[in-house]
mmCIF file of C-alpha atoms in Angstrom:
data_model
loop_
_atom_site.group_PDB
_atom_site.id
_atom_site.type_symbol
_atom_site.label_atom_id
_atom_site.label_comp_id
_atom_site.label_asym_id
_atom_site.label_seq_id
_atom_site.Cartn_x
_atom_site.Cartn_y
_atom_site.Cartn_z
ATOM 1 C CA PHE A 156 -52.622 -18.321 -5.949
ATOM 2 C CA ASP A 157 -54.596 -19.352 -8.946
ATOM 3 C CA SER A 158 -53.963 -18.154 -12.509
ATOM 4 C CA ARG A 159 -55.895 -14.960 -11.763
ATOM 5 C CA GLY A 160 -53.787 -14.052 -8.752
ATOM 6 C CA LYS A 161 -56.474 -14.954 -6.248
ATOM 7 C CA ALA A 162 -55.608 -16.789 -3.067
ATOM 8 C CA CYS A 163 -56.527 -20.404 -2.855
ATOM 9 C CA CYS A 164 -56.439 -23.081 -0.250
ATOM 10 C CA GLY A 165 -57.403 -20.696 2.533
ATOM 11 C CA GLN A 166 -54.275 -18.538 2.217
ATOM 12 C CA THR A 167 -55.157 -14.832 2.108
ATOM 13 C CA GLN A 168 -51.752 -13.222 2.528
ATOM 14 C CA VAL A 169 -48.208 -14.027 1.509
ATOM 15 C CA SER A 170 -44.728 -12.603 2.104
ATOM 16 C CA VAL A 171 -42.282 -12.158 -0.758
ATOM 17 C CA GLN A 172 -38.550 -11.547 -0.440
ATOM 18 C CA ALA A 173 -36.400 -9.862 -3.093
ATOM 19 C CA MET A 174 -32.683 -10.333 -3.654
ATOM 20 C CA VAL A 175 -30.476 -8.519 -6.186
ATOM 21 C CA SER A 176 -27.545 -10.431 -7.653
ATOM 22 C CA LYS A 177 -24.852 -9.994 -10.273
ATOM 23 C CA SER A 178 -23.707 -13.119 -12.086
ATOM 24 C CA ASN A 179 -25.596 -15.167 -9.456
ATOM 25 C CA VAL A 180 -23.772 -13.514 -6.537
ATOM 26 C CA ALA A 181 -25.842 -11.407 -4.118
ATOM 27 C CA VAL A 182 -24.980 -7.707 -3.992
ATOM 28 C CA SER A 183 -25.609 -5.229 -1.190
ATOM 29 C CA THR A 184 -28.891 -3.341 -1.532
ATOM 30 C CA THR A 185 -31.070 -0.928 0.399
ATOM 31 C CA GLY A 186 -34.841 -0.570 0.456
ATOM 32 C CA TYR A 187 -37.716 -2.832 1.394
ATOM 33 C CA LEU A 188 -36.736 -6.342 0.357
ATOM 34 C CA ASP A 189 -39.437 -8.197 2.313
ATOM 35 C CA ARG A 190 -43.049 -7.252 1.589
ATOM 36 C CA ASP A 191 -46.443 -8.671 2.548
ATOM 37 C CA SER A 192 -49.421 -8.702 0.212
ATOM 38 C CA SER A 193 -52.572 -6.930 1.250
ATOM 39 C CA ILE A 194 -55.596 -9.023 2.105
ATOM 40 C CA ALA A 195 -57.693 -8.591 -1.012
ATOM 41 C CA SER A 196 -59.321 -10.549 -3.773
ATOM 42 C CA THR A 197 -56.306 -9.941 -5.997
ATOM 43 C CA MET A 198 -53.071 -10.308 -4.088
ATOM 44 C CA GLN A 199 -50.268 -8.180 -5.488
ATOM 45 C CA ILE A 200 -47.035 -6.882 -4.020
ATOM 46 C CA GLU A 201 -45.174 -3.823 -5.214
ATOM 47 C CA PHE A 202 -41.467 -3.343 -4.539
ATOM 48 C CA SER A 203 -40.097 0.175 -4.808
ATOM 49 C CA GLY A 204 -37.045 2.063 -3.635
ATOM 50 C CA ILE A 205 -34.592 -0.820 -4.090
ATOM 51 C CA ARG A 206 -31.087 0.571 -4.632
ATOM 52 C CA LEU A 207 -27.623 -0.879 -4.881
ATOM 53 C CA ALA A 208 -25.777 0.039 -1.705
ATOM 54 C CA GLY A 209 -22.201 -0.378 -2.938
ATOM 55 C CA THR A 210 -20.250 0.420 -6.068
ATOM 56 C CA ASP A 211 -21.486 -2.484 -8.179
ATOM 57 C CA ALA A 212 -22.307 -1.793 -11.822
ATOM 58 C CA GLY A 213 -22.154 -3.627 -15.119
ATOM 59 C CA SER A 214 -24.277 -6.343 -16.706
ATOM 60 C CA GLY A 215 -25.696 -9.652 -15.531
ATOM 61 C CA PHE A 216 -27.867 -8.246 -12.736
ATOM 62 C CA ALA A 217 -31.142 -9.928 -11.804
ATOM 63 C CA ILE A 218 -33.720 -9.768 -9.037
ATOM 64 C CA THR A 219 -34.966 -12.990 -7.464
ATOM 65 C CA PHE A 220 -38.387 -12.965 -5.804
ATOM 66 C CA THR A 221 -39.150 -15.797 -3.399
ATOM 67 C CA ALA A 222 -42.353 -16.715 -1.567
ATOM 68 C CA PHE A 223 -43.455 -19.658 0.584
ATOM 69 C CA TYR A 224 -46.866 -20.810 -0.524
ATOM 70 C CA ASN A 225 -48.890 -23.872 0.433
ATOM 71 C CA GLY A 226 -45.812 -25.722 1.601
ATOM 72 C CA TYR A 227 -43.649 -24.837 -1.392
ATOM 73 C CA PHE A 228 -41.030 -22.211 -2.138
ATOM 74 C CA LEU A 229 -41.914 -20.293 -5.282
ATOM 75 C CA THR A 230 -39.184 -18.360 -7.086
ATOM 76 C CA TYR A 231 -39.178 -15.935 -9.990
ATOM 77 C CA VAL A 232 -35.979 -14.494 -11.477
ATOM 78 C CA THR A 233 -36.147 -11.426 -13.692
ATOM 79 C CA PRO A 234 -34.417 -11.319 -17.056
ATOM 80 C CA PRO A 235 -30.845 -10.014 -16.740
ATOM 81 C CA PHE A 236 -30.318 -6.268 -16.866
ATOM 82 C CA SER A 237 -27.454 -3.792 -16.726
ATOM 83 C CA VAL A 238 -26.626 -1.067 -14.205
ATOM 84 C CA MET A 239 -24.849 2.009 -15.544
ATOM 85 C CA PRO A 240 -22.193 3.923 -13.586
ATOM 86 C CA ASN A 241 -23.053 7.347 -12.157
ATOM 87 C CA THR A 242 -20.620 9.071 -14.483
ATOM 88 C CA ILE A 243 -17.239 8.717 -16.132
ATOM 89 C CA ALA A 244 -14.071 10.702 -15.526
ATOM 90 C CA LEU A 245 -10.771 11.273 -17.260
ATOM 91 C CA GLU A 246 -7.727 10.202 -15.318
ATOM 92 C CA ALA A 247 -4.649 12.380 -15.057
ATOM 93 C CA PRO A 248 -2.957 13.938 -16.908
ATOM 94 C CA TRP A 249 -5.928 14.815 -19.120
ATOM 95 C CA GLY A 250 -8.303 15.000 -16.171
ATOM 96 C CA THR A 251 -8.198 15.144 -12.377
ATOM 97 C CA TRP A 252 -9.383 11.624 -11.561
ATOM 98 C CA GLY A 253 -6.937 9.230 -9.938
ATOM 99 C CA ASP A 254 -3.303 9.767 -9.033
ATOM 100 C CA PHE A 255 -1.639 12.968 -10.144
ATOM 101 C CA ALA A 256 0.473 12.719 -13.264
ATOM 102 C CA GLU A 257 2.181 15.177 -15.568
ATOM 103 C CA PHE A 258 2.399 15.225 -19.338
ATOM 104 C CA ASP A 259 5.659 14.096 -20.823
ATOM 105 C CA ASP A 260 4.578 16.256 -23.736
ATOM 106 C CA ALA A 261 1.938 18.878 -22.976
ATOM 107 C CA GLY A 262 1.479 19.822 -26.621
ATOM 108 C CA PRO A 263 0.418 21.441 -28.802
ATOM 109 C CA TRP A 264 0.422 18.436 -31.111
ATOM 110 C CA GLN A 265 0.757 18.313 -34.850
ATOM 111 C CA VAL A 266 -1.734 16.891 -37.307
ATOM 112 C CA HIS A 267 -1.543 13.067 -37.313
ATOM 113 C CA GLU A 268 0.730 13.081 -34.241
ATOM 114 C CA GLU A 269 -0.130 10.405 -31.678
ATOM 115 C CA LEU A 270 -1.766 11.872 -28.577
ATOM 116 C CA PRO A 271 -0.883 10.754 -25.041
ATOM 117 C CA ALA A 272 -3.140 7.938 -23.793
ATOM 118 C CA PHE A 273 -6.588 8.767 -22.447
ATOM 119 C CA THR A 274 -7.734 6.645 -19.484
ATOM 120 C CA VAL A 275 -11.456 6.833 -18.792
ATOM 121 C CA ALA A 276 -12.744 5.618 -15.416
ATOM 122 C CA LEU A 277 -16.357 4.563 -14.900
ATOM 123 C CA THR A 278 -17.340 5.746 -11.431
ATOM 124 C CA VAL A 279 -19.984 4.947 -8.827
ATOM 125 C CA LEU A 280 -20.267 7.049 -5.667
ATOM 126 C CA ASN A 281 -16.938 8.770 -6.460
ATOM 127 C CA THR A 282 -15.188 5.407 -6.720
ATOM 128 C CA THR A 283 -13.897 3.616 -9.805
ATOM 129 C CA ALA A 284 -16.362 0.820 -10.560
ATOM 130 C CA THR A 285 -13.892 -2.065 -10.549
ATOM 131 C CA SER A 286 -16.851 -4.462 -10.562
ATOM 132 C CA ILE A 287 -17.235 -3.731 -14.289
ATOM 133 C CA VAL A 288 -15.035 -6.385 -15.866
ATOM 134 C CA ALA A 289 -14.432 -7.546 -19.431
ATOM 135 C CA ALA A 290 -17.211 -10.153 -19.186
ATOM 136 C CA ASP A 291 -19.756 -7.340 -18.725
ATOM 137 C CA ASN A 292 -19.120 -6.203 -22.320
ATOM 138 C CA PHE A 293 -19.243 -2.513 -21.459
ATOM 139 C CA TYR A 294 -17.564 -0.343 -24.075
ATOM 140 C CA VAL A 295 -16.437 3.275 -24.001
ATOM 141 C CA GLY A 296 -16.381 5.149 -27.289
ATOM 142 C CA ALA A 297 -14.494 8.259 -28.363
ATOM 143 C CA ARG A 298 -15.728 10.926 -30.756
ATOM 144 C CA LEU A 299 -14.232 14.154 -32.100
ATOM 145 C CA PHE A 300 -16.314 17.278 -32.646
ATOM 146 C CA ASP A 301 -15.647 20.364 -34.727
ATOM 147 C CA LYS A 302 -14.481 23.422 -32.815
ATOM 148 C CA ASN A 303 -17.170 25.695 -34.271
ATOM 149 C CA SER A 304 -20.213 23.704 -35.350
ATOM 150 C CA LEU A 305 -19.790 20.803 -32.887
ATOM 151 C CA ALA A 306 -20.427 18.498 -35.841
ATOM 152 C CA ASP A 307 -19.143 14.960 -35.376
ATOM 153 C CA ILE A 308 -15.954 14.735 -37.470
ATOM 154 C CA SER A 309 -14.736 11.432 -36.026
ATOM 155 C CA ALA A 310 -15.035 9.433 -39.231
ATOM 156 C CA ALA A 311 -12.862 11.826 -41.220
ATOM 157 C CA SER A 312 -10.468 13.165 -38.616
ATOM 158 C CA LEU A 313 -10.114 10.815 -35.619
ATOM 159 C CA THR A 314 -7.648 7.991 -36.204
ATOM 160 C CA GLY A 315 -7.006 5.010 -33.952
ATOM 161 C CA THR A 316 -9.119 2.607 -31.895
ATOM 162 C CA THR A 317 -12.214 4.566 -30.852
ATOM 163 C CA ARG A 318 -14.071 1.753 -29.061
ATOM 164 C CA ILE A 319 -12.476 0.160 -25.985
ATOM 165 C CA LEU A 320 -13.711 -2.671 -23.757
ATOM 166 C CA VAL A 321 -13.939 -1.698 -20.091
ATOM 167 C CA GLN A 322 -11.807 -3.786 -17.761
ATOM 168 C CA ASN A 323 -11.862 -3.307 -13.983
ATOM 169 C CA GLY A 324 -13.796 -0.080 -14.420
ATOM 170 C CA LYS A 325 -11.406 1.564 -16.881
ATOM 171 C CA ALA A 326 -10.877 1.971 -20.614
ATOM 172 C CA THR A 327 -7.590 3.270 -22.006
ATOM 173 C CA PHE A 328 -7.340 4.811 -25.464
ATOM 174 C CA GLU A 329 -3.857 4.657 -26.914
ATOM 175 C CA GLY A 330 -2.662 5.857 -30.299
ATOM 176 C CA LEU A 331 -5.439 8.349 -31.057
ATOM 177 C CA SER A 332 -4.526 11.151 -33.454
ATOM 178 C CA VAL A 333 -6.314 13.966 -35.264
ATOM 179 C CA GLY A 334 -5.950 14.524 -38.987
ATOM 180 C CA LEU A 335 -7.198 16.780 -41.775
ATOM 181 C CA VAL A 336 -8.022 19.614 -39.346
ATOM 182 C CA ALA A 337 -5.927 22.055 -37.320
ATOM 183 C CA GLY A 338 -6.439 24.815 -34.772
ATOM 184 C CA THR A 339 -7.725 25.018 -31.230
ATOM 185 C CA GLY A 340 -11.091 24.360 -29.591
ATOM 186 C CA PHE A 341 -11.785 20.838 -30.853
ATOM 187 C CA ARG A 342 -13.767 18.671 -28.467
ATOM 188 C CA MET A 343 -13.146 15.018 -27.672
ATOM 189 C CA SER A 344 -16.072 13.204 -26.070
ATOM 190 C CA PHE A 345 -16.019 9.825 -24.316
ATOM 191 C CA PHE A 346 -19.242 7.935 -23.699
ATOM 192 C CA VAL A 347 -20.507 4.618 -22.405
ATOM 193 C CA GLU A 348 -22.299 2.719 -25.138
ATOM 194 C CA GLY A 349 -25.930 1.993 -24.379
ATOM 195 C CA SER A 350 -26.789 5.221 -22.616
ATOM 196 C CA ASP A 351 -29.426 7.293 -24.318
ATOM 197 C CA GLU A 352 -29.976 10.707 -22.723
ATOM 198 C CA PRO A 353 -28.348 13.947 -23.913
ATOM 199 C CA CYS A 354 -25.337 15.327 -22.092
ATOM 200 C CA LEU A 355 -23.966 17.646 -24.782
ATOM 201 C CA PRO A 356 -25.464 19.146 -27.934
ATOM 202 C CA SER A 357 -25.601 16.507 -30.680
ATOM 203 C CA ILE A 358 -24.421 13.729 -28.311
ATOM 204 C CA LEU A 359 -27.110 11.291 -27.198
ATOM 205 C CA ARG A 360 -25.256 9.843 -24.186
ATOM 206 C CA VAL A 361 -26.144 9.951 -20.489
ATOM 207 C CA VAL A 362 -22.599 9.491 -19.191
ATOM 208 C CA CYS A 363 -19.853 11.420 -20.900
ATOM 209 C CA ASP A 364 -16.741 13.397 -20.344
ATOM 210 C CA GLN A 365 -15.069 15.887 -22.621
ATOM 211 C CA PHE A 366 -11.662 17.297 -23.318
ATOM 212 C CA GLU A 367 -11.125 20.613 -25.066
ATOM 213 C CA GLU A 368 -7.842 21.683 -26.587
#
């Protein structure tokens, strides 16, 4: 093709192959990965419907497009992008994900008392996304919301590490406690940083889970 996308040298059609990879390793995909251009003055190929077939998620994904033209292989690699999990889930005993476990202390808890650990699993197709490792730099955050207004009271009342790096598809929050407020009905929300669609009032996150007590 010339700089305008027009065929040159007598070639009027070309085939292009697409391959999805993570950290330069090919991942399983579905969809049309081999397309032919139409015979026209401007030769363009549109790829649509490409999906990851397995449980891969995280960062460092790219799509490589390859064509054979005029005796040469031409390759274009997209800038890296991230793939979010389908959702996140709380592991037992707070939630129902994973192996069953019971509370050593089922509460209620006092102000400033350390809560049992929360383990948040990032999931793809009902499977923990173990492909999300520390190098992906995915973080899960925790926030505390008022029982009546749902106002974010994390800064004043949630103590402990509220931002955890995901490793092997999981993030575990240990040592969280609630202070300066008491009662029932408070809401804890966990979210994957970088998502941007609403899932609860006042929470701009596409993947979230919640715990009410």
